[in-house]
mmCIF file of C-alpha atoms in Angstrom:
data_model
loop_
_atom_site.group_PDB
_atom_site.id
_atom_site.type_symbol
_atom_site.label_atom_id
_atom_site.label_comp_id
_atom_site.label_asym_id
_atom_site.label_seq_id
_atom_site.Cartn_x
_atom_site.Cartn_y
_atom_site.Cartn_z
ATOM 1 C CA MET A 19 0.747 30.041 14.064
ATOM 2 C CA GLN A 20 0.653 27.060 12.349
ATOM 3 C CA VAL A 21 -1.932 24.027 14.307
ATOM 4 C CA ALA A 22 -0.071 21.555 15.741
ATOM 5 C CA ARG A 23 -0.091 18.088 13.204
ATOM 6 C CA HIS A 24 -2.738 15.307 15.253
ATOM 7 C CA VAL A 25 -1.198 12.225 15.017
ATOM 8 C CA VAL A 26 -2.869 8.838 16.980
ATOM 9 C CA CYS A 27 -0.125 5.768 17.977
ATOM 10 C CA ALA A 28 -1.520 3.392 18.563
ATOM 11 C CA LEU A 29 -0.565 1.814 22.607
ATOM 12 C CA SER A 30 0.166 -1.484 23.279
ATOM 13 C CA GLY A 31 1.734 -1.020 26.795
ATOM 14 C CA GLY A 32 4.730 -2.451 25.588
ATOM 15 C CA VAL A 33 8.205 -0.506 24.668
ATOM 16 C CA ASP A 34 8.165 0.363 21.625
ATOM 17 C CA SER A 35 5.189 2.028 20.799
ATOM 18 C CA ALA A 36 5.302 4.025 24.366
ATOM 19 C CA VAL A 37 8.830 5.355 22.779
ATOM 20 C CA ALA A 38 6.804 6.035 19.226
ATOM 21 C CA ALA A 39 4.574 8.397 21.691
ATOM 22 C CA LEU A 40 7.154 10.104 22.966
ATOM 23 C CA LEU A 41 8.794 10.615 20.111
ATOM 24 C CA LEU A 42 5.870 12.098 18.254
ATOM 25 C CA ARG A 43 5.512 14.195 21.093
ATOM 26 C CA ARG A 44 9.262 15.996 20.824
ATOM 27 C CA ARG A 45 8.754 16.646 16.998
ATOM 28 C CA GLY A 46 6.163 18.841 18.569
ATOM 29 C CA TYR A 47 3.455 16.763 17.112
ATOM 30 C CA GLN A 48 -0.324 16.922 19.162
ATOM 31 C CA VAL A 49 -0.667 12.429 19.820
ATOM 32 C CA THR A 50 -3.551 10.651 21.119
ATOM 33 C CA GLY A 51 -2.937 7.335 22.708
ATOM 34 C CA VAL A 52 -5.212 4.692 21.966
ATOM 35 C CA PHE A 53 -5.698 0.796 22.953
ATOM 36 C CA MET A 54 -6.947 -1.238 21.149
ATOM 37 C CA LYS A 55 -8.136 -4.396 22.900
ATOM 38 C CA ASN A 56 -9.070 -7.186 20.850
ATOM 39 C CA TRP A 57 -9.000 -10.147 22.949
ATOM 40 C CA ASP A 58 -11.854 -11.205 25.422
ATOM 41 C CA SER A 59 -9.612 -11.411 28.486
ATOM 42 C CA LEU A 60 -12.954 -12.487 30.480
ATOM 43 C CA ASP A 61 -13.557 -15.552 28.496
ATOM 44 C CA GLU A 62 -9.648 -16.875 29.409
ATOM 45 C CA HIS A 63 -9.606 -17.138 32.932
ATOM 46 C CA GLY A 64 -7.850 -14.435 32.530
ATOM 47 C CA VAL A 65 -4.811 -15.968 30.889
ATOM 48 C CA CYS A 66 -4.477 -12.935 28.684
ATOM 49 C CA THR A 67 -2.692 -8.963 29.873
ATOM 50 C CA ALA A 68 -5.175 -6.888 28.043
ATOM 51 C CA ASP A 69 -6.399 -5.613 31.042
ATOM 52 C CA ARG A 70 -2.769 -4.840 32.827
ATOM 53 C CA ASP A 71 -0.987 -3.834 29.025
ATOM 54 C CA CYS A 72 -4.202 -1.761 28.751
ATOM 55 C CA GLU A 73 -2.810 -0.150 32.126
ATOM 56 C CA ASP A 74 -0.255 0.500 31.077
ATOM 57 C CA ALA A 75 -0.585 1.491 27.503
ATOM 58 C CA TYR A 76 -2.800 4.707 29.702
ATOM 59 C CA ARG A 77 0.400 5.263 32.822
ATOM 60 C CA VAL A 78 2.189 5.425 29.679
ATOM 61 C CA CYS A 79 -0.130 8.265 28.840
ATOM 62 C CA GLN A 80 -0.311 9.743 31.576
ATOM 63 C CA ILE A 81 3.979 10.473 31.617
ATOM 64 C CA LEU A 82 3.521 12.254 28.386
ATOM 65 C CA ASP A 83 0.859 14.222 29.503
ATOM 66 C CA ILE A 84 -1.219 13.019 26.051
ATOM 67 C CA PRO A 85 -5.094 11.627 26.099
ATOM 68 C CA PHE A 86 -5.664 8.626 25.744
ATOM 69 C CA HIS A 87 -8.898 5.669 24.518
ATOM 70 C CA GLN A 88 -9.712 3.121 24.239
ATOM 71 C CA VAL A 89 -11.461 0.747 22.117
ATOM 72 C CA SER A 90 -12.732 -2.296 21.125
ATOM 73 C CA TYR A 91 -12.723 -4.320 18.520
ATOM 74 C CA VAL A 92 -12.854 -7.879 20.074
ATOM 75 C CA LYS A 93 -15.400 -8.732 17.842
ATOM 76 C CA GLU A 94 -14.139 -7.521 14.680
ATOM 77 C CA TYR A 95 -10.703 -9.476 15.627
ATOM 78 C CA TRP A 96 -12.533 -12.464 16.640
ATOM 79 C CA ASN A 97 -14.065 -12.253 12.641
ATOM 80 C CA ASP A 98 -11.506 -11.049 10.415
ATOM 81 C CA VAL A 99 -8.632 -12.463 12.049
ATOM 82 C CA PHE A 100 -9.599 -15.563 14.633
ATOM 83 C CA SER A 101 -12.246 -17.509 12.168
ATOM 84 C CA ASP A 102 -9.496 -17.412 9.682
ATOM 85 C CA PHE A 103 -7.086 -18.799 11.997
ATOM 86 C CA LEU A 104 -9.023 -21.642 13.464
ATOM 87 C CA SER A 105 -10.342 -22.333 9.330
ATOM 88 C CA GLU A 106 -6.841 -22.921 8.258
ATOM 89 C CA TYR A 107 -5.706 -24.895 11.210
ATOM 90 C CA GLU A 108 -8.104 -26.937 10.909
ATOM 91 C CA LYS A 109 -7.155 -27.686 6.659
ATOM 92 C CA GLY A 110 -3.619 -28.449 8.179
ATOM 93 C CA ARG A 111 -2.288 -24.930 7.357
ATOM 94 C CA THR A 112 -0.173 -23.295 9.452
ATOM 95 C CA PRO A 113 -0.944 -19.798 9.306
ATOM 96 C CA ASN A 114 -0.622 -16.392 10.112
ATOM 97 C CA PRO A 115 -2.360 -14.219 12.411
ATOM 98 C CA ASP A 116 -0.128 -11.549 12.931
ATOM 99 C CA ILE A 117 -0.075 -10.557 9.276
ATOM 100 C CA VAL A 118 -3.675 -10.707 8.888
ATOM 101 C CA CYS A 119 -4.478 -8.380 12.040
ATOM 102 C CA ASN A 120 -2.218 -5.615 11.060
ATOM 103 C CA LYS A 121 -4.301 -5.652 7.430
ATOM 104 C CA HIS A 122 -7.410 -5.743 9.173
ATOM 105 C CA ILE A 123 -7.574 -4.741 13.103
ATOM 106 C CA LYS A 124 -4.255 -2.156 12.904
ATOM 107 C CA PHE A 125 -3.964 -0.708 9.716
ATOM 108 C CA SER A 126 -8.305 -1.097 9.601
ATOM 109 C CA CYS A 127 -10.653 -0.552 11.940
ATOM 110 C CA PHE A 128 -8.017 1.775 14.276
ATOM 111 C CA PHE A 129 -7.466 4.034 10.735
ATOM 112 C CA HIS A 130 -10.584 4.856 10.687
ATOM 113 C CA TYR A 131 -11.067 5.332 14.702
ATOM 114 C CA ALA A 132 -9.088 7.651 14.420
ATOM 115 C CA VAL A 133 -9.382 9.384 11.036
ATOM 116 C CA ASP A 134 -12.984 9.539 11.234
ATOM 117 C CA ASN A 135 -13.217 9.401 14.821
ATOM 118 C CA LEU A 136 -10.339 12.055 16.150
ATOM 119 C CA GLY A 137 -9.861 13.210 13.514
ATOM 120 C CA ALA A 138 -5.854 12.327 13.197
ATOM 121 C CA ASP A 139 -3.454 13.730 10.061
ATOM 122 C CA ALA A 140 -1.550 10.992 10.481
ATOM 123 C CA VAL A 141 -1.531 7.158 12.530
ATOM 124 C CA ALA A 142 1.599 5.861 13.985
ATOM 125 C CA THR A 143 2.817 2.421 15.237
ATOM 126 C CA GLY A 144 5.990 1.275 16.647
ATOM 127 C CA HIS A 145 6.589 -1.217 14.322
ATOM 128 C CA TYR A 146 9.963 -1.290 13.131
ATOM 129 C CA ALA A 147 9.733 -0.605 9.488
ATOM 130 C CA ARG A 148 9.841 2.852 7.034
ATOM 131 C CA THR A 149 8.359 4.114 4.367
ATOM 132 C CA SER A 150 9.707 6.552 1.183
ATOM 133 C CA LEU A 151 7.850 9.594 2.799
ATOM 134 C CA GLU A 152 9.409 12.027 4.241
ATOM 135 C CA ASP A 153 7.025 13.381 8.014
ATOM 136 C CA GLU A 154 5.573 16.308 5.980
ATOM 137 C CA GLU A 155 4.241 14.088 2.698
ATOM 138 C CA VAL A 156 2.314 12.412 5.444
ATOM 139 C CA PHE A 157 0.435 14.711 6.214
ATOM 140 C CA GLN A 158 -0.377 16.127 3.440
ATOM 141 C CA GLN A 159 -1.812 12.842 2.070
ATOM 142 C CA LYS A 160 -4.753 14.054 3.672
ATOM 143 C CA HIS A 161 -5.492 16.779 1.462
ATOM 144 C CA ILE A 162 -4.159 14.868 -2.029
ATOM 145 C CA LYS A 163 -8.024 13.973 -3.665
ATOM 146 C CA ARG A 164 -6.951 10.904 -5.269
ATOM 147 C CA PRO A 165 -9.365 10.107 -8.045
ATOM 148 C CA GLU A 166 -11.731 7.981 -7.994
ATOM 149 C CA GLY A 167 -12.941 4.663 -10.418
ATOM 150 C CA LEU A 168 -11.008 3.837 -13.944
ATOM 151 C CA PHE A 169 -7.909 5.890 -13.124
ATOM 152 C CA ARG A 170 -7.514 5.581 -9.580
ATOM 153 C CA ASN A 171 -4.275 2.932 -10.458
ATOM 154 C CA ARG A 172 -3.067 4.507 -12.768
ATOM 155 C CA PHE A 173 -1.879 7.520 -10.342
ATOM 156 C CA GLU A 174 -2.004 5.805 -7.226
ATOM 157 C CA VAL A 175 1.583 4.402 -9.014
ATOM 158 C CA ARG A 176 2.776 7.228 -9.932
ATOM 159 C CA ASN A 177 2.282 8.701 -6.392
ATOM 160 C CA ALA A 178 2.913 5.179 -4.426
ATOM 161 C CA VAL A 179 4.085 4.858 -1.217
ATOM 162 C CA LYS A 180 7.361 2.149 -0.303
ATOM 163 C CA LEU A 181 7.853 -0.369 2.248
ATOM 164 C CA LEU A 182 10.408 -0.085 3.819
ATOM 165 C CA GLN A 183 12.809 -2.570 5.604
ATOM 166 C CA ALA A 184 13.592 -0.895 9.565
ATOM 167 C CA ALA A 185 17.883 0.549 10.333
ATOM 168 C CA ASP A 186 16.858 -2.457 12.714
ATOM 169 C CA SER A 187 17.016 -6.033 10.871
ATOM 170 C CA PHE A 188 16.850 -7.871 12.811
ATOM 171 C CA LYS A 189 14.031 -5.840 14.075
ATOM 172 C CA ASP A 190 12.921 -5.397 11.352
ATOM 173 C CA GLN A 191 8.850 -6.308 10.873
ATOM 174 C CA THR A 192 7.492 -5.149 7.323
ATOM 175 C CA PHE A 193 6.926 -9.157 7.251
ATOM 176 C CA PHE A 194 4.260 -8.094 9.321
ATOM 177 C CA LEU A 195 2.884 -5.219 7.672
ATOM 178 C CA SER A 196 3.269 -7.005 4.094
ATOM 179 C CA GLN A 197 -0.640 -6.759 4.040
ATOM 180 C CA VAL A 198 -1.352 -3.883 4.641
ATOM 181 C CA SER A 199 -3.146 -1.145 1.648
ATOM 182 C CA GLN A 200 -1.611 2.070 0.230
ATOM 183 C CA ASP A 201 -3.981 4.221 1.586
ATOM 184 C CA ALA A 202 -3.612 3.420 5.888
ATOM 185 C CA LEU A 203 0.630 2.957 5.019
ATOM 186 C CA ARG A 204 0.150 6.888 3.476
ATOM 187 C CA ARG A 205 -0.872 7.512 6.643
ATOM 188 C CA THR A 206 2.040 5.950 8.861
ATOM 189 C CA LEU A 207 4.866 7.015 10.815
ATOM 190 C CA PHE A 208 6.827 4.574 12.195
ATOM 191 C CA PRO A 209 8.966 6.952 14.827
ATOM 192 C CA LEU A 210 11.492 3.511 15.441
ATOM 193 C CA GLY A 211 12.094 2.940 11.488
ATOM 194 C CA GLY A 212 15.817 4.109 11.784
ATOM 195 C CA LEU A 213 16.746 3.221 15.661
ATOM 196 C CA THR A 214 17.700 0.025 16.919
ATOM 197 C CA LYS A 215 15.634 -1.452 20.145
ATOM 198 C CA HIS A 216 18.665 -0.643 22.598
ATOM 199 C CA PHE A 217 18.598 2.654 21.788
ATOM 200 C CA VAL A 218 14.857 2.188 22.563
ATOM 201 C CA LYS A 219 15.003 1.005 25.411
ATOM 202 C CA LYS A 220 18.022 3.095 26.650
ATOM 203 C CA ILE A 221 15.089 6.161 25.558
ATOM 204 C CA ALA A 222 12.411 4.999 27.240
ATOM 205 C CA ALA A 223 14.715 4.198 31.290
ATOM 206 C CA GLU A 224 15.506 7.828 30.112
ATOM 207 C CA ASN A 225 12.553 9.378 29.921
ATOM 208 C CA ARG A 226 10.402 7.528 32.957
ATOM 209 C CA LEU A 227 9.193 4.598 30.915
ATOM 210 C CA HIS A 228 10.057 2.176 34.063
ATOM 211 C CA HIS A 229 6.763 0.544 34.090
ATOM 212 C CA VAL A 230 7.403 -1.660 29.864
ATOM 213 C CA LEU A 231 10.265 -1.613 30.258
ATOM 214 C CA GLN A 232 10.087 -4.879 32.411
ATOM 215 C CA LYS A 233 7.445 -6.599 30.277
ATOM 216 C CA LYS A 234 8.519 -9.523 28.405
ATOM 217 C CA GLU A 235 8.385 -8.799 24.012
ATOM 218 C CA SER A 236 4.869 -9.394 22.516
ATOM 219 C CA MET A 237 4.587 -12.636 20.881
ATOM 220 C CA GLY A 238 1.129 -12.637 19.248
ATOM 221 C CA ILE A 239 -2.569 -14.440 20.293
ATOM 222 C CA CYS A 240 -1.532 -14.956 23.639
ATOM 223 C CA PHE A 241 -3.585 -17.289 24.710
ATOM 224 C CA VAL A 242 -5.871 -20.006 22.253
ATOM 225 C CA GLY A 243 -8.511 -22.177 23.718
ATOM 226 C CA LYS A 244 -6.399 -23.829 26.996
ATOM 227 C CA ARG A 245 -2.595 -23.382 25.407
ATOM 228 C CA ASN A 246 -0.415 -20.955 24.630
ATOM 229 C CA PHE A 247 -0.248 -20.375 20.579
ATOM 230 C CA GLU A 248 2.879 -21.351 20.103
ATOM 231 C CA ASN A 249 3.061 -24.887 21.485
ATOM 232 C CA PHE A 250 -0.675 -24.325 18.970
ATOM 233 C CA ILE A 251 1.374 -24.543 15.926
ATOM 234 C CA LEU A 252 2.738 -27.732 14.952
ATOM 235 C CA GLN A 253 5.984 -27.411 14.421
ATOM 236 C CA ALA A 254 8.264 -29.157 11.195
ATOM 237 C CA PRO A 255 10.163 -31.645 12.847
ATOM 238 C CA ARG A 256 13.788 -29.865 14.050
ATOM 239 C CA THR A 257 15.416 -32.347 11.133
ATOM 240 C CA ASP A 258 17.072 -32.115 8.357
ATOM 241 C CA HIS A 259 15.296 -34.687 6.176
ATOM 242 C CA PRO A 260 14.966 -34.243 2.219
ATOM 243 C CA ALA A 261 11.085 -34.156 2.534
ATOM 244 C CA LEU A 262 11.557 -31.582 4.547
ATOM 245 C CA TYR A 263 13.493 -28.825 1.214
ATOM 246 C CA ARG A 264 10.929 -27.928 -1.570
ATOM 247 C CA ASP A 265 11.579 -24.589 -3.755
ATOM 248 C CA LEU A 266 8.535 -24.694 -5.178
ATOM 249 C CA LEU A 267 5.051 -23.350 -4.438
ATOM 250 C CA ARG A 268 2.420 -21.735 -5.530
ATOM 251 C CA THR A 269 0.944 -18.096 -3.542
ATOM 252 C CA SER A 270 -2.742 -16.854 -3.988
ATOM 253 C CA ARG A 271 -3.162 -13.463 -5.219
ATOM 254 C CA VAL A 272 -1.000 -11.530 -4.566
ATOM 255 C CA HIS A 273 -1.023 -8.129 -2.803
ATOM 256 C CA TRP A 274 1.339 -5.807 -3.851
ATOM 257 C CA ILE A 275 1.899 -3.190 -1.557
ATOM 258 C CA ALA A 276 3.167 -0.154 -4.179
ATOM 259 C CA GLU A 277 2.872 -1.637 -7.806
ATOM 260 C CA GLU A 278 0.158 -4.091 -8.763
ATOM 261 C CA PRO A 279 1.214 -6.112 -9.710
ATOM 262 C CA PRO A 280 5.437 -3.967 -9.868
ATOM 263 C CA ALA A 281 6.312 -3.645 -13.942
ATOM 264 C CA ALA A 282 8.892 -5.516 -15.249
ATOM 265 C CA LEU A 283 6.973 -9.329 -14.091
ATOM 266 C CA VAL A 284 4.276 -7.504 -15.735
ATOM 267 C CA ARG A 285 6.434 -6.584 -18.686
ATOM 268 C CA ASP A 286 8.754 -9.556 -18.095
ATOM 269 C CA LYS A 287 6.346 -12.028 -16.266
ATOM 270 C CA MET A 288 9.462 -13.353 -14.795
ATOM 271 C CA MET A 289 11.012 -11.238 -11.966
ATOM 272 C CA GLU A 290 14.574 -12.045 -9.656
ATOM 273 C CA CYS A 291 14.085 -10.612 -5.637
ATOM 274 C CA HIS A 292 13.797 -12.255 -2.539
ATOM 275 C CA PHE A 293 11.522 -14.138 -0.118
ATOM 276 C CA ARG A 294 11.196 -14.755 3.169
ATOM 277 C CA PHE A 295 8.217 -17.181 5.165
ATOM 278 C CA ARG A 296 9.020 -16.490 8.543
ATOM 279 C CA HIS A 297 10.163 -13.164 10.413
ATOM 280 C CA GLN A 298 13.493 -12.985 11.313
ATOM 281 C CA MET A 299 14.070 -15.435 8.759
ATOM 282 C CA ALA A 300 17.702 -14.953 6.314
ATOM 283 C CA LEU A 301 15.884 -13.985 3.236
ATOM 284 C CA VAL A 302 15.506 -15.968 0.396
ATOM 285 C CA PRO A 303 17.072 -15.541 -3.652
ATOM 286 C CA CYS A 304 13.844 -16.131 -5.693
ATOM 287 C CA VAL A 305 12.098 -16.313 -9.153
ATOM 288 C CA LEU A 306 8.471 -15.368 -9.408
ATOM 289 C CA THR A 307 6.509 -16.299 -12.546
ATOM 290 C CA LEU A 308 3.340 -13.953 -12.988
ATOM 291 C CA ASN A 309 -0.288 -15.879 -13.710
ATOM 292 C CA GLN A 310 -3.295 -14.552 -14.823
ATOM 293 C CA ASP A 311 -5.037 -14.752 -11.862
ATOM 294 C CA GLY A 312 -2.518 -12.688 -10.230
ATOM 295 C CA THR A 313 -1.091 -15.546 -8.164
ATOM 296 C CA VAL A 314 2.299 -16.367 -8.242
ATOM 297 C CA TRP A 315 4.969 -19.584 -8.525
ATOM 298 C CA VAL A 316 7.692 -19.479 -6.662
ATOM 299 C CA THR A 317 10.729 -21.033 -7.727
ATOM 300 C CA ALA A 318 13.640 -20.684 -4.998
ATOM 301 C CA VAL A 319 17.279 -20.494 -5.893
ATOM 302 C CA LYS A 320 18.138 -22.830 -3.750
ATOM 303 C CA ALA A 321 15.087 -25.878 -1.665
ATOM 304 C CA VAL A 322 14.451 -24.171 1.977
ATOM 305 C CA ARG A 323 13.016 -25.385 4.378
ATOM 306 C CA ALA A 324 9.836 -25.915 6.945
ATOM 307 C CA LEU A 325 7.361 -24.739 3.431
ATOM 308 C CA ALA A 326 3.737 -25.022 5.030
ATOM 309 C CA PRO A 327 0.469 -23.642 3.011
ATOM 310 C CA GLY A 328 -1.308 -21.257 5.023
ATOM 311 C CA GLN A 329 1.930 -19.286 5.488
ATOM 312 C CA PHE A 330 2.398 -15.678 3.942
ATOM 313 C CA ALA A 331 5.504 -15.598 0.920
ATOM 314 C CA VAL A 332 6.534 -12.117 2.244
ATOM 315 C CA PHE A 333 8.682 -10.560 -1.153
ATOM 316 C CA TYR A 334 11.715 -7.938 -1.172
ATOM 317 C CA LYS A 335 13.907 -6.197 -3.134
ATOM 318 C CA GLY A 336 16.506 -4.411 -1.901
ATOM 319 C CA ASP A 337 15.516 -3.228 0.950
ATOM 320 C CA GLU A 338 11.603 -2.556 0.005
ATOM 321 C CA CYS A 339 8.949 -5.245 1.289
ATOM 322 C CA LEU A 340 7.316 -5.154 -2.588
ATOM 323 C CA GLY A 341 4.174 -7.681 -0.770
ATOM 324 C CA SER A 342 2.754 -10.631 0.000
ATOM 325 C CA GLY A 343 0.838 -14.449 -0.614
ATOM 326 C CA LYS A 344 -0.888 -16.382 1.009
ATOM 327 C CA ILE A 345 1.240 -20.203 0.521
ATOM 328 C CA LEU A 346 -1.483 -21.977 -1.275
ATOM 329 C CA ARG A 347 0.564 -25.253 -3.468
ATOM 330 C CA LEU A 348 3.729 -26.820 -2.704
ATOM 331 C CA GLY A 349 5.637 -28.424 -4.965
ATOM 332 C CA PRO A 350 7.649 -32.076 -4.394
ATOM 333 C CA SER A 351 10.094 -32.275 -1.232
ATOM 334 C CA ALA A 352 13.774 -33.116 -2.143
ATOM 335 C CA TYR A 353 12.992 -36.644 -1.000
ATOM 336 C CA ILE A 354 10.635 -36.542 -4.079
ATOM 337 C CA LEU A 355 12.908 -35.580 -6.626
ATOM 338 C CA GLN A 356 15.626 -37.826 -6.019
ATOM 339 C CA LYS A 357 13.568 -41.416 -5.726
ATOM 340 C CA GLY A 358 12.426 -39.729 -8.851
ATOM 341 C CA LYS A 359 15.871 -39.030 -10.714
ATOM 342 C CA SER A 360 16.938 -42.985 -8.297
ATOM 343 C CA LYS A 361 13.703 -44.291 -10.609
ATOM 344 C CA SER A 362 15.108 -42.329 -13.985
ATOM 345 C CA ARG A 363 18.168 -44.053 -13.677
ATOM 346 C CA VAL A 364 16.935 -47.265 -12.474
ATOM 347 C CA SER A 365 15.001 -47.628 -16.042
ATOM 348 C CA THR A 366 17.575 -45.666 -17.865
ATOM 349 C CA GLU A 367 20.609 -48.258 -16.568
ATOM 350 C CA GLY A 368 18.767 -51.602 -15.841
ATOM 351 C CA PRO A 369 19.236 -54.930 -17.696
ATOM 352 C CA SER A 370 20.381 -53.981 -20.793
ATOM 353 C CA ASP A 371 23.492 -55.839 -23.293
ATOM 354 C CA GLY A 372 26.818 -55.924 -21.057
ATOM 355 C CA PRO A 373 30.014 -54.898 -23.251
ATOM 356 C CA GLY A 374 30.809 -58.683 -24.156
ATOM 357 C CA GLY A 375 27.542 -58.792 -25.874
ATOM 358 C CA GLY A 376 26.103 -60.444 -22.852
ATOM 359 C CA PRO A 377 22.774 -59.284 -20.641
ATOM 360 C CA GLY A 378 24.649 -56.317 -18.161
ATOM 361 C CA LEU A 379 23.123 -56.444 -14.902
ATOM 362 C CA GLY A 380 21.163 -52.915 -13.948
ATOM 363 C CA PRO A 381 21.473 -51.815 -10.402
ATOM 364 C CA THR A 382 18.091 -53.032 -7.782
ATOM 365 C CA LEU A 383 15.461 -51.291 -6.436
#
């Protein structure tokens, strides 16, 4: 008789991760739930709900009859996520700590804890996302020896695991997973990838998980100093002023999920795809131009509103999330370009001989 596969599922205390653990249990896997404490609520006078979330996660494990573990990554979160957030903010940039948290905490610290300490065959989260692997292929990754050194990259490209958008396009969370490593992705299951949020809530209601159904949606960092995180970041004015629109940006070195970088981009130095810089915003058609240092210029087909340094430009081709890079530089705004065109017109249409041979009257500034 084959021993059940061991899957360690990250539990947040919310409905998505609870249903993810339930579905894994139904598939016959040996499931362990782990709650990550990333923020020290005692320092914030109880405003963060980490302790209550932990209790809710523990209750989920009791209902599902699975082991429960709690780990603290408060120090790692401060060093790798929050310090970066503050540094970016001080520079006048608009950071996205949820992308950085997934990269450094959930798919690095938690991933290695699950595999090395708990002996997981795979990890799972409640993200709405999919990969190009079936469950059994994920479990097989544990037994595939990947070469070290020179030939490692070529091997990874031939056997690359793709990150794919969820069936529920509105809930799709690949945006937040765009910096996850290939090693972690190939050992990760996303049980909710093919489901809608409505159906996930229905499953929870039918399986005694009412306590997580009543909770509000998680919004990432819940507290910064004495202000809610959403109020902590300065928003662009809600206007359609041309100064807010740009069609050109340059990123940091791009983290490519499956190919480093895509073959078409290497071959042609340019590639058509789509990008977004905010979760749930409509995908924007664009052309990427590859630079020698691994950064890219992104030229949007149409100018987009409220681009800001520090955000991540996340790239898509069809339903595949290709990866992302942090926005470092912006091209001129539509307002500046319009002023430039106006000045150009003034210089070309300036004082000149009129049709009758006399001095013409050009437009004034």
